[in-house]
Structures are given as C-alpha cells and as structure tokens.
mmCIF file of C-alpha atoms in Angstrom:
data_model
loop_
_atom_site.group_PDB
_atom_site.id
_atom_site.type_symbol
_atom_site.label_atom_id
_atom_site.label_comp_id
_atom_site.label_asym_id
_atom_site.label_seq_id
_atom_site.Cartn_x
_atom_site.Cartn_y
_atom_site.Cartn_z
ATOM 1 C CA UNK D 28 -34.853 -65.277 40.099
ATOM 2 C CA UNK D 29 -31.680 -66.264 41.255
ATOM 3 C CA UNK D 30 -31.545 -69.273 43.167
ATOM 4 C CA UNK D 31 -29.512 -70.676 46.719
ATOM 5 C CA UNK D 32 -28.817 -73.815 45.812
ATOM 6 C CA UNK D 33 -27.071 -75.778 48.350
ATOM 7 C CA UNK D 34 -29.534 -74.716 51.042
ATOM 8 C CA UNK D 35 -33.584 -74.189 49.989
ATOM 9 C CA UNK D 36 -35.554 -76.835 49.212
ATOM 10 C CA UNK D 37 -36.799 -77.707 46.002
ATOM 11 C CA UNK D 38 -40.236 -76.303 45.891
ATOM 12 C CA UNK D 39 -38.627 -72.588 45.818
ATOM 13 C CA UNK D 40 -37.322 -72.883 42.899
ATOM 14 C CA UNK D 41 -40.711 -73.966 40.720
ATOM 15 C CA UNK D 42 -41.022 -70.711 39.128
ATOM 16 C CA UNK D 43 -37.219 -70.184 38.220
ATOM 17 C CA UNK D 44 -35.668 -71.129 34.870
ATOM 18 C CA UNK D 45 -32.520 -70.803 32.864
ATOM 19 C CA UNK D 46 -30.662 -69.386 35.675
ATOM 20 C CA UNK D 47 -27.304 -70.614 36.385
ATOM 21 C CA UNK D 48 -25.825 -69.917 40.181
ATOM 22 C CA UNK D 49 -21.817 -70.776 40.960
ATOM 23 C CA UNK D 50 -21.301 -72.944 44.268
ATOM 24 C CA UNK D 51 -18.227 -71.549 45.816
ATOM 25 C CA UNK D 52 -16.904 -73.791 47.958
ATOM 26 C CA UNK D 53 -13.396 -73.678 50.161
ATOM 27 C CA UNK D 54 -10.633 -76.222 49.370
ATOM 28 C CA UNK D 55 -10.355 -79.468 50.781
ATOM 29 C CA UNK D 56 -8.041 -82.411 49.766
ATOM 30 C CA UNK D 57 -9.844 -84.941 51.392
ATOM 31 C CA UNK D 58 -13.529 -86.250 51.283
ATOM 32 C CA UNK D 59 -15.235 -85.615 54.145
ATOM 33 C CA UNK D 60 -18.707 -87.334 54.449
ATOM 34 C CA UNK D 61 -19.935 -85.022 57.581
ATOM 35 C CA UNK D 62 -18.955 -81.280 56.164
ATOM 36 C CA UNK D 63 -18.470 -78.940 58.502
ATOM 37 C CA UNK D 64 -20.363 -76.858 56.396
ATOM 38 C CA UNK D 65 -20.539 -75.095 53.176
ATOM 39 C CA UNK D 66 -20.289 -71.299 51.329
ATOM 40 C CA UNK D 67 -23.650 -70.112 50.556
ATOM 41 C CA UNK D 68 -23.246 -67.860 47.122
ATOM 42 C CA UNK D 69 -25.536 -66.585 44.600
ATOM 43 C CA UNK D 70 -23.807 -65.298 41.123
ATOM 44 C CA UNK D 71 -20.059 -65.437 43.110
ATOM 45 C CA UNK D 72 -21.493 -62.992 46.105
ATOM 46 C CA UNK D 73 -20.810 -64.693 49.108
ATOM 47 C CA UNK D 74 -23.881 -64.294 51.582
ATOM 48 C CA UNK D 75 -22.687 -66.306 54.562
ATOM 49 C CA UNK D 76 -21.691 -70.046 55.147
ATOM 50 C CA UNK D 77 -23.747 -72.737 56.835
ATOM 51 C CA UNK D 78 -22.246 -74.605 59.272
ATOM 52 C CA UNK D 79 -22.900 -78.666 61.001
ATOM 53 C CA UNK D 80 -21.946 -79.711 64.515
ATOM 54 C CA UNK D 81 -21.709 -83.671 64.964
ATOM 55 C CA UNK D 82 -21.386 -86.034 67.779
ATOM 56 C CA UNK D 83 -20.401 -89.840 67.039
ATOM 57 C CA UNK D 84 -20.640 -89.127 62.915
ATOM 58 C CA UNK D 85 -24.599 -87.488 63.586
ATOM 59 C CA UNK D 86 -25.014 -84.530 62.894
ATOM 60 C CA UNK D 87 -26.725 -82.427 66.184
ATOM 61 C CA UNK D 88 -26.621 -78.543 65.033
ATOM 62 C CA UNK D 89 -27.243 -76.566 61.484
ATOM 63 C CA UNK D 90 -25.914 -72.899 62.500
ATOM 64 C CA UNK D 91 -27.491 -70.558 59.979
ATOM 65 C CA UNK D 92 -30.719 -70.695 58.044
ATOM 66 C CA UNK D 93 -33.034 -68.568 56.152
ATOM 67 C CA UNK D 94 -36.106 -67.120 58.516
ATOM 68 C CA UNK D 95 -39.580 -64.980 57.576
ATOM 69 C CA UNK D 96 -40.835 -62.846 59.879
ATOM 70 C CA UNK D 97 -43.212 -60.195 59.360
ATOM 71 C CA UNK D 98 -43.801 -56.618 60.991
ATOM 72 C CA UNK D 99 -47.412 -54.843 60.908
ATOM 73 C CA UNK D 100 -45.852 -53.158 57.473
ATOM 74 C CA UNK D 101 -43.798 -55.792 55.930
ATOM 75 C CA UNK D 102 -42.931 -59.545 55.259
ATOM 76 C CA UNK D 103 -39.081 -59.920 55.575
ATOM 77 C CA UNK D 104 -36.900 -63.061 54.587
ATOM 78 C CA UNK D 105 -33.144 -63.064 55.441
ATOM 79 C CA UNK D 106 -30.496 -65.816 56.307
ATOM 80 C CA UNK D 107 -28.704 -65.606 60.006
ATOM 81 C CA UNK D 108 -26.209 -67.514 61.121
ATOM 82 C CA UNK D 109 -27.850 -66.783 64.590
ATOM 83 C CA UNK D 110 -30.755 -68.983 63.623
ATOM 84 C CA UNK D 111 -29.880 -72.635 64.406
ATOM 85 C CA UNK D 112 -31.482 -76.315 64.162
ATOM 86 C CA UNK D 113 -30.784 -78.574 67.114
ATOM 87 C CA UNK D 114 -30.769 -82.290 66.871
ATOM 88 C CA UNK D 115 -31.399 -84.468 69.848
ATOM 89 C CA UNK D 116 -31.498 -88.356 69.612
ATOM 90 C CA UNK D 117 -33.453 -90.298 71.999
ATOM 91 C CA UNK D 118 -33.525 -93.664 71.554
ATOM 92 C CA UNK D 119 -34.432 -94.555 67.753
ATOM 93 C CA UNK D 120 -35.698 -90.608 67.359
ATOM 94 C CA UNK D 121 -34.108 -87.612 66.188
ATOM 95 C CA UNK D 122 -35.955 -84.034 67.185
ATOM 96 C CA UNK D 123 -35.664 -80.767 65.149
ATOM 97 C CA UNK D 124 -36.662 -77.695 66.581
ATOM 98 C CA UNK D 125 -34.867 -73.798 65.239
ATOM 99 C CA UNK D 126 -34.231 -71.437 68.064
ATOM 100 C CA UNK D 127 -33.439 -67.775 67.240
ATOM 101 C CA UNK D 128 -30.586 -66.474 68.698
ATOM 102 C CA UNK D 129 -31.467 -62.613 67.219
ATOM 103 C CA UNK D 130 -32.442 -60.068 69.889
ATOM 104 C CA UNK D 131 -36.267 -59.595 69.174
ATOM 105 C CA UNK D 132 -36.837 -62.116 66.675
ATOM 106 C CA UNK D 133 -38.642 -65.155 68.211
ATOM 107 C CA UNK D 134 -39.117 -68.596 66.023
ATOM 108 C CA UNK D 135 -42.496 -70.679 66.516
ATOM 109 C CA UNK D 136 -42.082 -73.670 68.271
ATOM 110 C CA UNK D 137 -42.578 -76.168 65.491
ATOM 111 C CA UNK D 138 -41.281 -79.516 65.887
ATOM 112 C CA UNK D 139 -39.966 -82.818 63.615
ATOM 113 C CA UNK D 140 -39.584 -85.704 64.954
ATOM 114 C CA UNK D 141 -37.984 -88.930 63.470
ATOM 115 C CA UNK D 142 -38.143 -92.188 63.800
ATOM 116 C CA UNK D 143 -35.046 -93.821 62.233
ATOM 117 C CA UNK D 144 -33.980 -97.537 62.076
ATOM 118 C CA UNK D 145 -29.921 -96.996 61.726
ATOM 119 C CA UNK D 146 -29.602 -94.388 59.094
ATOM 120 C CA UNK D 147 -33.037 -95.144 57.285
ATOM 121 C CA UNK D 148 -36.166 -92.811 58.599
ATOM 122 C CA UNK D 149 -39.148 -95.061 59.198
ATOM 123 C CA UNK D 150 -41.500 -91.937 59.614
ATOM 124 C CA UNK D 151 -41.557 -88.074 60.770
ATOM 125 C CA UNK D 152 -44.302 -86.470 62.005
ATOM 126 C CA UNK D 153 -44.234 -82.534 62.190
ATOM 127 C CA UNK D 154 -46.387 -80.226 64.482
ATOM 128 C CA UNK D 155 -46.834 -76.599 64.393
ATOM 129 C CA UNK D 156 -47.393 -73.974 67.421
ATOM 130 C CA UNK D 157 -49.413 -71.946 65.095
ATOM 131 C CA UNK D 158 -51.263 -74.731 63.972
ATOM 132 C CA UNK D 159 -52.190 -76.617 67.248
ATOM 133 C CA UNK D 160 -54.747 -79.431 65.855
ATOM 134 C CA UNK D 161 -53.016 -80.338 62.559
ATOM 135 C CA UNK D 162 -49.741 -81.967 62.074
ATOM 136 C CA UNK D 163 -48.230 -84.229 59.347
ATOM 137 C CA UNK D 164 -46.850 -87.529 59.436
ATOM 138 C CA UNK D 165 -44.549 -88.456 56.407
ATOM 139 C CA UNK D 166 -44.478 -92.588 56.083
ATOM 140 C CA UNK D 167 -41.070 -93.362 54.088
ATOM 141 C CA UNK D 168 -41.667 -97.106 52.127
ATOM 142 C CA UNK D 169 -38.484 -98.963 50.885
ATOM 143 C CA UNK D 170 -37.442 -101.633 48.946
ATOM 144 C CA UNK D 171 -34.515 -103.764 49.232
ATOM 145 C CA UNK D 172 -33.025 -100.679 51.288
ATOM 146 C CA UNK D 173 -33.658 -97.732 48.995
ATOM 147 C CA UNK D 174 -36.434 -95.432 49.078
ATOM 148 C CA UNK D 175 -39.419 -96.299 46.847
ATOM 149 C CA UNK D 176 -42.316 -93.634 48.593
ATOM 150 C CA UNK D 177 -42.898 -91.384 50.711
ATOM 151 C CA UNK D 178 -46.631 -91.199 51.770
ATOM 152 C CA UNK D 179 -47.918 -88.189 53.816
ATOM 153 C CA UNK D 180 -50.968 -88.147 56.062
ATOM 154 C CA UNK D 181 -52.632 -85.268 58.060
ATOM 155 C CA UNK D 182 -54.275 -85.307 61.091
ATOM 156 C CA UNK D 183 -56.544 -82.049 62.072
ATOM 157 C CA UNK D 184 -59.625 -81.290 63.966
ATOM 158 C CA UNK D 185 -61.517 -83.634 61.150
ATOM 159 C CA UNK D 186 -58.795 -85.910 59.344
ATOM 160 C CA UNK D 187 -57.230 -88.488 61.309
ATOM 161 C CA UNK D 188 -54.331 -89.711 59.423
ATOM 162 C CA UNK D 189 -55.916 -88.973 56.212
ATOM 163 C CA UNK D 190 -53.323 -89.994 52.911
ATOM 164 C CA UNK D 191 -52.794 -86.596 51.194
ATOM 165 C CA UNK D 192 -50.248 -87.087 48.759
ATOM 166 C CA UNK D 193 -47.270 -89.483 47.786
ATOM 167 C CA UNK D 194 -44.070 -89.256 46.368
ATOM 168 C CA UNK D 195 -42.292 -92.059 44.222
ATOM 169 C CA UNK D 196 -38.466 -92.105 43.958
ATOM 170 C CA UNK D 197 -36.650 -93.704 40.754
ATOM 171 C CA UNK D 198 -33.222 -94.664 40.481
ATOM 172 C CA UNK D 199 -30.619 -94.758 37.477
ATOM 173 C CA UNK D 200 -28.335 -97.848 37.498
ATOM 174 C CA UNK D 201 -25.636 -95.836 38.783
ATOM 175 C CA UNK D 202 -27.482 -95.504 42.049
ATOM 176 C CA UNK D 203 -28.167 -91.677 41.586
ATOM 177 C CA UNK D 204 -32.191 -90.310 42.044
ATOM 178 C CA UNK D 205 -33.296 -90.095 38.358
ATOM 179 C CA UNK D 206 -36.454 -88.651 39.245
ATOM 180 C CA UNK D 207 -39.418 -87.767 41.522
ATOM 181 C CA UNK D 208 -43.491 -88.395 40.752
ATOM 182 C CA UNK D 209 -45.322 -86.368 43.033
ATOM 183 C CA UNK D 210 -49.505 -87.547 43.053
ATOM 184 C CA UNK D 211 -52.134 -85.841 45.091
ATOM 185 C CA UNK D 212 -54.687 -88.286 46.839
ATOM 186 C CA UNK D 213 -58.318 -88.621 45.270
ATOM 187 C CA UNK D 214 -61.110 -90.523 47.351
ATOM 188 C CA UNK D 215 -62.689 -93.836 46.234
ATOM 189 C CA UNK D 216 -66.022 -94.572 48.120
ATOM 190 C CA UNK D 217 -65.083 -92.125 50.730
ATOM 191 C CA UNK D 218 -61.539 -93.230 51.568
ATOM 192 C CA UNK D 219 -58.031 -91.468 50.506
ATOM 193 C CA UNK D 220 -56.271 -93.101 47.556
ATOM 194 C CA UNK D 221 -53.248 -92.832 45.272
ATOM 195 C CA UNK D 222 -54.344 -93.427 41.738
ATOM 196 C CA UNK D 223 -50.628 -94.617 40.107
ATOM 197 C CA UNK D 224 -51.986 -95.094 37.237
ATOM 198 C CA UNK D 225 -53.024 -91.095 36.992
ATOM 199 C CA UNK D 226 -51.477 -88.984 34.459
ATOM 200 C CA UNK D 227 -52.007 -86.277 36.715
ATOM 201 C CA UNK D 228 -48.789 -85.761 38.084
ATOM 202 C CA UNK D 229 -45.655 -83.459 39.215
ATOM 203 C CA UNK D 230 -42.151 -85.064 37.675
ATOM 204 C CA UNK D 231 -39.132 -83.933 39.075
ATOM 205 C CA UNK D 232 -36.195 -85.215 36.936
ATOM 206 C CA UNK D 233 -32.933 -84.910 38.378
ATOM 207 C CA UNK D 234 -29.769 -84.206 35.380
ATOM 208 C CA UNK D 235 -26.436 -83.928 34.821
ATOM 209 C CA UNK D 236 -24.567 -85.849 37.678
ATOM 210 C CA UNK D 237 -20.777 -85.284 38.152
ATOM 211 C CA UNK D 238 -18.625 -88.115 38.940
ATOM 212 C CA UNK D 239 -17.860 -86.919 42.503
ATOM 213 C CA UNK D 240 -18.865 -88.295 45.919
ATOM 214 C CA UNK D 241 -21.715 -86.681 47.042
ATOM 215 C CA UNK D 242 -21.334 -85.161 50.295
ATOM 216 C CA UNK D 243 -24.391 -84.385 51.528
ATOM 217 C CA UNK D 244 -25.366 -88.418 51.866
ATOM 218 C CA UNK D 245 -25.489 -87.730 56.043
ATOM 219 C CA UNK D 246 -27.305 -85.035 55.974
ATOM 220 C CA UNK D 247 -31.129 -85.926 54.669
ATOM 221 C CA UNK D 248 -32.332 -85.784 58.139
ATOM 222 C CA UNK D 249 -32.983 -82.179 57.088
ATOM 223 C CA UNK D 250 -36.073 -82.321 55.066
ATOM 224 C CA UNK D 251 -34.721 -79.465 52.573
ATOM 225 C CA UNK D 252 -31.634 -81.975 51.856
ATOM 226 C CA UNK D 253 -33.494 -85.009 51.382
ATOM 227 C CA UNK D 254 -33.173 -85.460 47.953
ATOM 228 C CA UNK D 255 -29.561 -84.222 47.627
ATOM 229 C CA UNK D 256 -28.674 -86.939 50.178
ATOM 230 C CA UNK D 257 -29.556 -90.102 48.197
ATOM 231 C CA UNK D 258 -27.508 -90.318 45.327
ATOM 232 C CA UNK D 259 -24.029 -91.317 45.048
ATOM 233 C CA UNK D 260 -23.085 -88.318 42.722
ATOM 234 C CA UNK D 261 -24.186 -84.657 42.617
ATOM 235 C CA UNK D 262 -26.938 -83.552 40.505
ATOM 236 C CA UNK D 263 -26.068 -80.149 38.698
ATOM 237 C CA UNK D 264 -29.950 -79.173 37.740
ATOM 238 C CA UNK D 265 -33.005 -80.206 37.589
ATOM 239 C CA UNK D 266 -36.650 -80.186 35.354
ATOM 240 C CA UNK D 267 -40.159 -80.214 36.927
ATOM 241 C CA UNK D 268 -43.005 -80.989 34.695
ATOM 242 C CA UNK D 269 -46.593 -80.495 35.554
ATOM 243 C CA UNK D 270 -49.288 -82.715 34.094
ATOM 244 C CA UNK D 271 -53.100 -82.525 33.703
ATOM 245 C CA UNK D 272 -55.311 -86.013 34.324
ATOM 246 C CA UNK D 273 -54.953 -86.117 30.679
ATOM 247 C CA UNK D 274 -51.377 -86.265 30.416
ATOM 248 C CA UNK D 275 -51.151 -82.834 28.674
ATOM 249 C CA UNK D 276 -48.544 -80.524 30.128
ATOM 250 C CA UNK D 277 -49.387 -77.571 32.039
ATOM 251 C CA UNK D 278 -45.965 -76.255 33.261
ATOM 252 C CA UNK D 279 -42.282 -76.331 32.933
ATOM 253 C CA UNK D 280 -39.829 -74.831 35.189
ATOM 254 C CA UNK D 281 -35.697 -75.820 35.433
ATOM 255 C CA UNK D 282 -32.321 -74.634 37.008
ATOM 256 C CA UNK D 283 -28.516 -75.270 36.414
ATOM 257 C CA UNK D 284 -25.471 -74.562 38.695
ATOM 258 C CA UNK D 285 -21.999 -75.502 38.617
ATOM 259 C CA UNK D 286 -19.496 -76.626 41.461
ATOM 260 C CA UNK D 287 -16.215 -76.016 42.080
ATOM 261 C CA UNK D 288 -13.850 -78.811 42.318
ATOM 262 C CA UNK D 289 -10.426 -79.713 42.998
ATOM 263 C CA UNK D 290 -8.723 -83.391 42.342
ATOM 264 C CA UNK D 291 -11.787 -84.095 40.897
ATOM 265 C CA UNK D 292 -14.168 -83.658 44.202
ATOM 266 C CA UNK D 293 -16.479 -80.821 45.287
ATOM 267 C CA UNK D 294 -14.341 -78.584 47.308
ATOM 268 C CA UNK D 295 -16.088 -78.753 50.719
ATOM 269 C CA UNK D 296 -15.318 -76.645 53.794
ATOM 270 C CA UNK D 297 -11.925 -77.103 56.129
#
C-alpha cells in the first residue's frame, strides 16, 4: 500500500510496511512556520496540494482533504481541493467543521471543538450528526509544558464521560516525540481505569529525525497532524508494535519516506 504521508493520520497506515513514498515539495529559501501549504505525492505522482489560510499567525482554513462517500453500489474515497476545514476562534475555542464545496456531495455536520490556553489544547470534544447521543472528549495532561497524555472519554446514551483509552507521549533529549503508548481502559470495581503497568499495549516509535525545523509545529490543531507538530525536527518513519497482556508481540507494521530539501530545510510551498 502506498502511503500519503504529509496528510492521513497515523492509524491508516497500520497495515503498510517497507514502503517508501517521496515528499515533493516546492522551493523555498526561507523557513516559514505557517506554510501556505504543501505538494501531496505518492511515488513522485503529484495528486494535488493542500493549502492553509491564516489570520494573526492561526491558521482558519485547510483547502483540500480526502472525503468517503458512498453510493447504493459503491464506497468511494478521493481527495478535493473543494473540500475545506474552517477554523473559527471564539474566545479560548477553536471550531472545526468540513463543508463540501462539490455539486452533490454533502459532508455530515460533525464538529471539534477546542479549548486552548495560548497555543496548548486543554481539551476537544467531538460530536457527530450521524451519531447524535455519543461524542468524545479528548483531555490533553502536561508537564512542565509538554504533553505527557492524552486521555479520551465518551459520553453516549449509557456512558457519561466514561475513560476509554489513553495515550502517553515520550520525548528524546533533543525535544523530538520518541514514541507513543497507546492503553485501552479496563474496569476496577466497576469504574474505568488505565492499568500503566499493563504490558498490553500499542507502541508507536517515531525514527530517523532530520536536522531541519519542523514546519508543521502550528498546525496540530488538526487532529491528523498532531503528532507531526510536536517535535522540533521531522520524523522520516515510523514502527508500531502491538503487545498482548503478556508482553508477547502480536503485530508489526512500519513506513519510510524521504523529503526534499534545499539549504538544508524541507522545501515548503511559496
């Protein structure tokens, strides 16, 4: 399977290994922390190019994204720079919705809302119009002003804030995300719990950083770019390991990809 790197999140690519996909990306002399966007390629075919709109150094508009849609015959999955995610701050919150801009071709009217305190997200709670009585709330724990967790809890017609799973977030010393344990939630005497000392676990380990500023740092309020957005450098691959409550492992999946660079940074959009 061939893999879109810059764009879909990380859980599409757990069944994908050893392949390699080349980033092209257009010249640019000069870092630029808010990209105006980037070349989306898969083995040097250019599909289209993602683009940002910002207002005061936040980003308000990601113009073109993948969509599925389905017809009574088929499922169908496609990127269109005609599908769009608007950002609107009020106050200490920043809401997501995607609006289809494609004659016939209407989007559900899912929601994420943030609540940020300066550039950290204190929570985000997500709703679905398909899915009227559940929604998720992601709790985001730090320590001295770097992600250590991220809890989420679901709310439906039974759960009320119920702890589902949790994510811990280690960093190398050069400030880069080394790694991702994902945990599921078990109950003790009736209550949600995370058991940290379970070897039952999902390890994402992220490898070989480049030396370059990473430009996506201003752009994890998109939850596909969270993790690209944390680290000082860019990550080039990564390995996710699946483990049993014994510790034993039950699978392995992996991906590489290369950048283009010039003076030593990621080329990056005019």
């Amino acid at each position: 399977m061939k893999k879109l790197l810059l764009l879909l999140p990380l859980t599409f690519f757990l069944s994908c290994q050893e392949d390699e996909t080349i980033i092209q990306l257009e010249e640019n002399n000069n870092f630029n922390p808010y990209p105006k966007g980037y070349f989306l390629t898969e083995e040097d075919k250019l599909i289209d190019t993602v683009r940002f709109e910002y207002e005061n150094n936040l980003v308000t508009k990601r113009i073109g994204e993948f969509v599925d849609t389905s017809t009574s015959t088929d499922f169908i999955y496609f990127f269109s720079k005609q599908i769009e995610s608007n950002v609107n701050y009020i106050g200490n919150q920043a809401v997501i919705k995607r609006i289809s801009k494609i004659e016939g071709v209407s989007l559900p009217e899912d929601i994420q809302i943030y609540n940020l305190n300066g550039k950290q997200i204190n929570d985000a709670i997500f709703t679905y119009q398909t899915k009227p009585n559940f929604s998720e709330k992601y709790v985001y724990n730090y320590k001295n002003n770097q992600i250590k967790s991220i809890d989420l809890l679901i709310s439906d017609s039974v759960k009320k804030n119920d702890l589902t799973s949790s994510e811990e977030f280690y960093f190398n010393s050069k400030g880069n995300l080394d790694s991702v344990v994902y945990r599921d939630a078990v109950y003790l005497n009736g209550l949600p719990t995370i058991d940290y000392n379970s070897k039952a676990r999902k390890v994402t380990r992220f490898i070989n950083y480049d030396e370059s500023q990473n430009l996506f740092q201003n752009l994890g309020i998109f939850k596909d770019q969270y993790f690209r957005s944390l680290s000082k450098n860019n990550f080039r691959g990564f390995i996710i390991k699946d483990y049993d409550k014994n510790g034993n492992s039950l699978n392995y999946s992996d991906a590489s990809w290369t950048y283009e660079y010039i003076n030593g940074e990621v080329k990056v959009l005019k």
